[in-house]
Amino acid sequence: MSSFFFIVATLAYFVGSVGYFFYIVRNSNSVARAAYIALVIGFFFHTIGIYMLIKYLGYLPVTSIPQMLSIFAWTIVLAYLIFQWRFNIKILGTFVSPLAMFFMLLSPAIPSRMVHQIPILKSIWVVVHISLIFLSNALFAIAFCAGIMYLIQEKQIKKKTFGVLFRRLPSLEKLDKTNYICLLIGFPLLTGGLITGFIYASHVWHGYWHWDPKEIFALITWTIYAVLFHERLAVGWRGRKAAIMAIVGFIAIVVTFLGVNLFLKGHHFYFRVS
């Protein structure tokens, strides 16, 4: 039954993506509002689907890549809706909605079997660990989109090619601020997620570190954002460098998220590919 709600959510995200595309072309606030409403509707149905799946499984649905992609898309839309409410960056939806739709479309394309009865996933430590990781990754997805917009806007300004996007994109200062806010909130969340994961790993697997592929790539990702966090706060990195690092960091997240789970095995390997 939950699959029905996921399908409706995907369709709503698609409508939102189309709406935001027309917003770029027509610069109509009513079109942007309709696209935003489509995302809200999609998020609503997506939330119901996830809730039903949690009730069915008895724990967070993260035992397969399709489930994780769905949760990732949900948190990305959640982060965007909050940002839109707080900072009113309509054009950000043009980049976020296709990203969420892509993950939702990719989700059923990866064959897997649902895994039941995994006691270690019912711990509150796992809930906190997974929640913090996904929330931080969602914020970094927003920073990724803001980074792309920054580079596009900067290029247009340097070449003095003021096209349609130039009139829609926020100022470089606002985009850099968005990047900074995502990092300022996302990095502590990521750090907390890793720490809680290590603590629970010591309880379940009798050791904080096991050279698990997911642990290694997660640490690499954390290092990228740690460098960016330090350089922004201590050195004063802004603009282009920060935007590029935000893009690189999110690529590392996707590699950790998809590449490691698909091709490498370890303690985090719960799903089974058909």
CSV table of C-alpha atoms in Angstrom, one decimal:
chain,number,residue,atom,x,y,z
A,1,MET,CA,0.0,0.0,0.0
A,2,SER,CA,2.9,2.4,0.8
A,3,SER,CA,4.0,2.1,-2.9
A,4,PHE,CA,0.9,3.9,-4.0
A,5,PHE,CA,1.8,6.9,-1.9
A,6,PHE,CA,5.4,6.8,-3.2
A,7,ILE,CA,4.1,6.9,-6.8
A,8,VAL,CA,1.8,9.8,-6.0
A,9,ALA,CA,4.7,11.6,-4.4
A,10,THR,CA,6.9,11.0,-7.4
A,11,LEU,CA,4.3,12.4,-9.7
A,12,ALA,CA,3.9,15.4,-7.5
A,13,TYR,CA,7.6,16.0,-7.6
A,14,PHE,CA,7.5,15.7,-11.4
A,15,VAL,CA,4.8,18.3,-11.5
A,16,GLY,CA,6.8,20.5,-9.3
A,17,SER,CA,9.9,20.1,-11.5
A,18,VAL,CA,7.9,21.1,-14.6
A,19,GLY,CA,6.4,24.0,-12.7
A,20,TYR,CA,9.7,25.4,-11.7
A,21,PHE,CA,11.0,25.0,-15.2
A,22,PHE,CA,8.2,27.2,-16.5
A,23,TYR,CA,8.9,29.6,-13.7
A,24,ILE,CA,12.3,30.1,-15.2
A,25,VAL,CA,10.8,30.7,-18.6
A,26,ARG,CA,7.9,32.9,-17.6
A,27,ASN,CA,9.0,34.4,-14.3
A,28,SER,CA,5.5,34.0,-12.9
A,29,ASN,CA,5.0,34.0,-9.2
A,30,SER,CA,1.8,32.1,-9.6
A,31,VAL,CA,3.6,29.3,-11.5
A,32,ALA,CA,6.3,29.2,-8.8
A,33,ARG,CA,3.6,29.0,-6.1
A,34,ALA,CA,1.8,26.1,-7.9
A,35,ALA,CA,5.2,24.3,-8.2
A,36,TYR,CA,5.8,24.8,-4.5
A,37,ILE,CA,2.3,23.5,-3.7
A,38,ALA,CA,3.0,20.4,-5.8
A,39,LEU,CA,6.2,19.7,-3.8
A,40,VAL,CA,4.2,20.2,-0.5
A,41,ILE,CA,1.6,17.7,-1.8
A,42,GLY,CA,4.3,15.3,-2.8
A,43,PHE,CA,6.0,15.6,0.5
A,44,PHE,CA,2.7,14.9,2.3
A,45,PHE,CA,2.1,11.7,0.4
A,46,HIS,CA,5.7,10.7,0.7
A,47,THR,CA,5.5,11.1,4.5
A,48,ILE,CA,2.4,8.9,4.7
A,49,GLY,CA,4.2,6.2,2.6
A,50,ILE,CA,7.3,6.3,4.8
A,51,TYR,CA,5.1,6.1,8.0
A,52,MET,CA,3.2,3.1,6.7
A,53,LEU,CA,6.4,1.4,5.8
A,54,ILE,CA,7.8,2.0,9.2
A,55,LYS,CA,4.7,0.6,10.8
A,56,TYR,CA,5.0,-2.5,8.6
A,57,LEU,CA,8.7,-3.1,9.2
A,58,GLY,CA,8.9,-1.9,12.8
A,59,TYR,CA,12.0,0.2,12.1
A,60,LEU,CA,13.3,2.9,9.8
A,61,PRO,CA,13.2,1.6,6.2
A,62,VAL,CA,16.9,1.7,5.4
A,63,THR,CA,17.6,-2.0,4.7
A,64,SER,CA,17.7,-1.5,0.9
A,65,ILE,CA,19.0,1.1,-1.5
A,66,PRO,CA,15.5,1.9,-2.8
A,67,GLN,CA,14.3,2.6,0.7
A,68,MET,CA,17.4,4.8,1.4
A,69,LEU,CA,16.9,6.7,-1.8
A,70,SER,CA,13.3,7.3,-0.9
A,71,ILE,CA,14.3,8.6,2.6
A,72,PHE,CA,17.0,10.7,1.0
A,73,ALA,CA,14.5,12.3,-1.4
A,74,TRP,CA,12.1,13.0,1.5
A,75,THR,CA,14.7,14.7,3.6
A,76,ILE,CA,15.9,16.8,0.6
A,77,VAL,CA,12.4,18.1,0.0
A,78,LEU,CA,11.9,18.7,3.7
A,79,ALA,CA,15.1,20.8,3.8
A,80,TYR,CA,14.0,22.8,0.7
A,81,LEU,CA,10.6,23.5,2.1
A,82,ILE,CA,12.1,24.9,5.3
A,83,PHE,CA,14.6,27.0,3.3
A,84,GLN,CA,11.9,28.3,1.0
A,85,TRP,CA,9.7,29.2,4.1
A,86,ARG,CA,12.7,30.9,5.8
A,87,PHE,CA,14.6,32.5,2.9
A,88,ASN,CA,12.2,32.5,0.0
A,89,ILE,CA,14.6,31.4,-2.7
A,90,LYS,CA,12.1,30.2,-5.3
A,91,ILE,CA,14.7,29.3,-8.0
A,92,LEU,CA,16.2,26.8,-5.6
A,93,GLY,CA,13.2,24.5,-6.3
A,94,THR,CA,14.2,24.3,-9.9
A,95,PHE,CA,17.3,22.4,-8.9
A,96,VAL,CA,15.9,20.6,-5.8
A,97,SER,CA,12.7,19.1,-7.2
A,98,PRO,CA,14.4,17.3,-10.1
A,99,LEU,CA,17.0,16.0,-7.7
A,100,ALA,CA,14.3,14.5,-5.4
A,101,MET,CA,12.4,13.2,-8.5
A,102,PHE,CA,15.5,11.6,-9.8
A,103,PHE,CA,16.1,9.7,-6.5
A,104,MET,CA,12.5,8.6,-6.4
A,105,LEU,CA,12.6,7.3,-10.0
A,106,LEU,CA,15.9,5.6,-9.4
A,107,SER,CA,14.6,3.9,-6.3
A,108,PRO,CA,12.4,1.2,-8.0
A,109,ALA,CA,15.0,0.8,-10.8
A,110,ILE,CA,17.4,-0.9,-8.4
A,111,PRO,CA,16.3,-4.5,-7.7
A,112,SER,CA,16.3,-5.6,-4.1
A,113,ARG,CA,14.4,-7.7,-1.6
A,114,MET,CA,12.9,-6.3,1.6
A,115,VAL,CA,14.7,-7.6,4.6
A,116,HIS,CA,12.7,-8.3,7.8
A,117,GLN,CA,13.6,-8.8,11.4
A,118,ILE,CA,16.9,-7.0,11.9
A,119,PRO,CA,17.0,-6.4,15.7
A,120,ILE,CA,20.0,-4.1,15.7
A,121,LEU,CA,18.0,-1.5,13.6
A,122,LYS,CA,15.4,-1.2,16.4
A,123,SER,CA,17.8,0.6,18.7
A,124,ILE,CA,17.3,4.3,19.5
A,125,TRP,CA,21.0,4.8,18.7
A,126,VAL,CA,20.4,3.7,15.1
A,127,VAL,CA,17.4,6.0,14.8
A,128,VAL,CA,19.5,9.0,16.0
A,129,HIS,CA,22.4,7.9,13.8
A,130,ILE,CA,20.4,7.5,10.6
A,131,SER,CA,18.3,10.6,11.2
A,132,LEU,CA,21.3,12.9,11.7
A,133,ILE,CA,23.1,11.5,8.7
A,134,PHE,CA,20.1,11.9,6.4
A,135,LEU,CA,19.4,15.4,7.6
A,136,SER,CA,23.0,16.5,7.1
A,137,ASN,CA,23.1,15.0,3.7
A,138,ALA,CA,19.8,16.8,2.8
A,139,LEU,CA,21.4,20.1,3.8
A,140,PHE,CA,24.5,19.3,1.8
A,141,ALA,CA,22.2,18.6,-1.2
A,142,ILE,CA,20.8,22.1,-0.8
A,143,ALA,CA,24.4,23.5,-0.6
A,144,PHE,CA,25.2,21.5,-3.7
A,145,CYS,CA,22.3,23.1,-5.6
A,146,ALA,CA,23.3,26.5,-4.3
A,147,GLY,CA,26.9,25.9,-5.3
A,148,ILE,CA,25.8,25.1,-8.9
A,149,MET,CA,23.7,28.2,-9.0
A,150,TYR,CA,26.6,30.3,-7.7
A,151,LEU,CA,29.0,29.0,-10.4
A,152,ILE,CA,26.3,29.7,-13.1
A,153,GLN,CA,25.7,33.2,-11.8
A,154,GLU,CA,29.3,34.0,-11.5
A,155,LYS,CA,30.0,32.8,-15.0
A,156,GLN,CA,27.2,35.0,-16.4
A,157,ILE,CA,28.5,38.0,-14.5
A,158,LYS,CA,32.1,37.5,-15.7
A,159,LYS,CA,31.1,37.0,-19.3
A,160,LYS,CA,28.3,39.7,-19.1
A,161,THR,CA,25.9,37.2,-20.7
A,162,PHE,CA,22.8,38.2,-18.8
A,163,GLY,CA,20.3,35.5,-19.9
A,164,VAL,CA,17.1,34.2,-18.4
A,165,LEU,CA,18.8,32.5,-15.5
A,166,PHE,CA,20.6,35.7,-14.5
A,167,ARG,CA,17.3,37.4,-13.8
A,168,ARG,CA,16.0,34.5,-11.8
A,169,LEU,CA,19.1,33.5,-9.7
A,170,PRO,CA,19.7,35.2,-6.4
A,171,SER,CA,22.7,37.4,-5.8
A,172,LEU,CA,26.1,35.7,-5.3
A,173,GLU,CA,26.0,36.9,-1.7
A,174,LYS,CA,22.7,35.2,-1.0
A,175,LEU,CA,23.8,32.0,-2.7
A,176,ASP,CA,27.0,32.0,-0.6
A,177,LYS,CA,25.0,32.6,2.5
A,178,THR,CA,22.8,29.6,1.7
A,179,ASN,CA,25.9,27.5,1.3
A,180,TYR,CA,27.3,28.7,4.6
A,181,ILE,CA,24.0,28.1,6.5
A,182,CYS,CA,23.8,24.5,5.2
A,183,LEU,CA,27.4,23.9,6.2
A,184,LEU,CA,27.0,25.5,9.6
A,185,ILE,CA,24.0,23.3,10.4
A,186,GLY,CA,24.9,20.2,8.4
A,187,PHE,CA,28.4,19.6,9.5
A,188,PRO,CA,27.6,19.3,13.3
A,189,LEU,CA,24.7,17.0,12.3
A,190,LEU,CA,27.0,14.8,10.2
A,191,THR,CA,29.6,14.7,13.0
A,192,GLY,CA,26.9,13.8,15.5
A,193,GLY,CA,25.6,11.1,13.1
A,194,LEU,CA,29.1,9.5,12.8
A,195,ILE,CA,29.7,9.7,16.6
A,196,THR,CA,26.4,8.0,17.4
A,197,GLY,CA,27.2,5.4,14.7
A,198,PHE,CA,30.6,4.7,16.2
A,199,ILE,CA,29.2,4.4,19.7
A,200,TYR,CA,26.5,1.9,18.7
A,201,ALA,CA,29.1,0.0,16.6
A,202,SER,CA,31.2,-0.5,19.7
A,203,HIS,CA,28.2,-2.1,21.4
A,204,VAL,CA,27.1,-4.3,18.5
A,205,TRP,CA,30.4,-5.2,16.9
A,206,HIS,CA,32.7,-4.7,19.9
A,207,GLY,CA,34.8,-1.9,18.4
A,208,TYR,CA,34.4,1.7,17.2
A,209,TRP,CA,36.2,1.1,13.9
A,210,HIS,CA,36.2,-2.0,11.6
A,211,TRP,CA,37.6,-0.7,8.3
A,212,ASP,CA,34.1,-1.1,6.9
A,213,PRO,CA,33.9,0.4,3.4
A,214,LYS,CA,31.0,2.6,4.5
A,215,GLU,CA,33.0,3.8,7.5
A,216,ILE,CA,36.0,4.7,5.3
A,217,PHE,CA,34.1,6.6,2.7
A,218,ALA,CA,32.0,8.3,5.3
A,219,LEU,CA,35.2,9.5,7.0
A,220,ILE,CA,36.5,10.8,3.6
A,221,THR,CA,33.2,12.7,3.2
A,222,TRP,CA,33.4,14.1,6.7
A,223,THR,CA,37.0,15.2,6.0
A,224,ILE,CA,36.0,17.1,2.9
A,225,TYR,CA,33.3,19.0,4.9
A,226,ALA,CA,35.6,19.4,7.9
A,227,VAL,CA,38.1,21.2,5.6
A,228,LEU,CA,35.4,23.4,4.2
A,229,PHE,CA,34.0,24.1,7.7
A,230,HIS,CA,37.5,25.1,9.0
A,231,GLU,CA,38.4,27.2,6.0
A,232,ARG,CA,35.1,29.1,6.0
A,233,LEU,CA,35.3,29.8,9.7
A,234,ALA,CA,39.0,30.2,10.3
A,235,VAL,CA,40.4,31.4,6.9
A,236,GLY,CA,37.3,33.1,5.5
A,237,TRP,CA,36.7,31.0,2.4
A,238,ARG,CA,33.8,32.4,0.4
A,239,GLY,CA,32.4,32.3,-3.1
A,240,ARG,CA,33.8,30.1,-5.8
A,241,LYS,CA,36.0,27.9,-3.6
A,242,ALA,CA,33.2,27.2,-1.1
A,243,ALA,CA,30.8,26.5,-3.9
A,244,ILE,CA,33.2,24.0,-5.6
A,245,MET,CA,33.9,22.3,-2.3
A,246,ALA,CA,30.1,22.0,-1.6
A,247,ILE,CA,29.7,20.3,-5.0
A,248,VAL,CA,32.7,18.0,-4.4
A,249,GLY,CA,31.4,17.1,-0.9
A,250,PHE,CA,28.0,16.1,-2.3
A,251,ILE,CA,29.5,14.0,-5.0
A,252,ALA,CA,31.4,12.2,-2.2
A,253,ILE,CA,28.1,11.7,-0.4
A,254,VAL,CA,26.5,10.1,-3.5
A,255,VAL,CA,29.5,7.8,-4.0
A,256,THR,CA,29.3,6.7,-0.3
A,257,PHE,CA,25.5,6.4,-0.6
A,258,LEU,CA,25.2,4.5,-3.8
A,259,GLY,CA,28.6,3.2,-4.9
A,260,VAL,CA,29.6,1.7,-1.6
A,261,ASN,CA,26.3,0.0,-1.0
A,262,LEU,CA,26.1,-1.4,-4.5
A,263,PHE,CA,29.6,-2.7,-5.0
A,264,LEU,CA,31.2,-3.2,-1.6
A,265,LYS,CA,30.1,-5.3,1.4
A,266,GLY,CA,30.5,-4.7,5.1
A,267,HIS,CA,28.7,-4.3,8.4
A,268,HIS,CA,26.3,-1.9,6.7
A,269,PHE,CA,25.3,-4.3,4.0
A,270,TYR,CA,21.6,-5.1,5.0
A,271,PHE,CA,20.0,-5.3,1.6
A,272,ARG,CA,20.1,-8.1,-1.0
A,273,VAL,CA,20.2,-7.3,-4.7
A,274,SER,CA,18.1,-9.7,-6.7
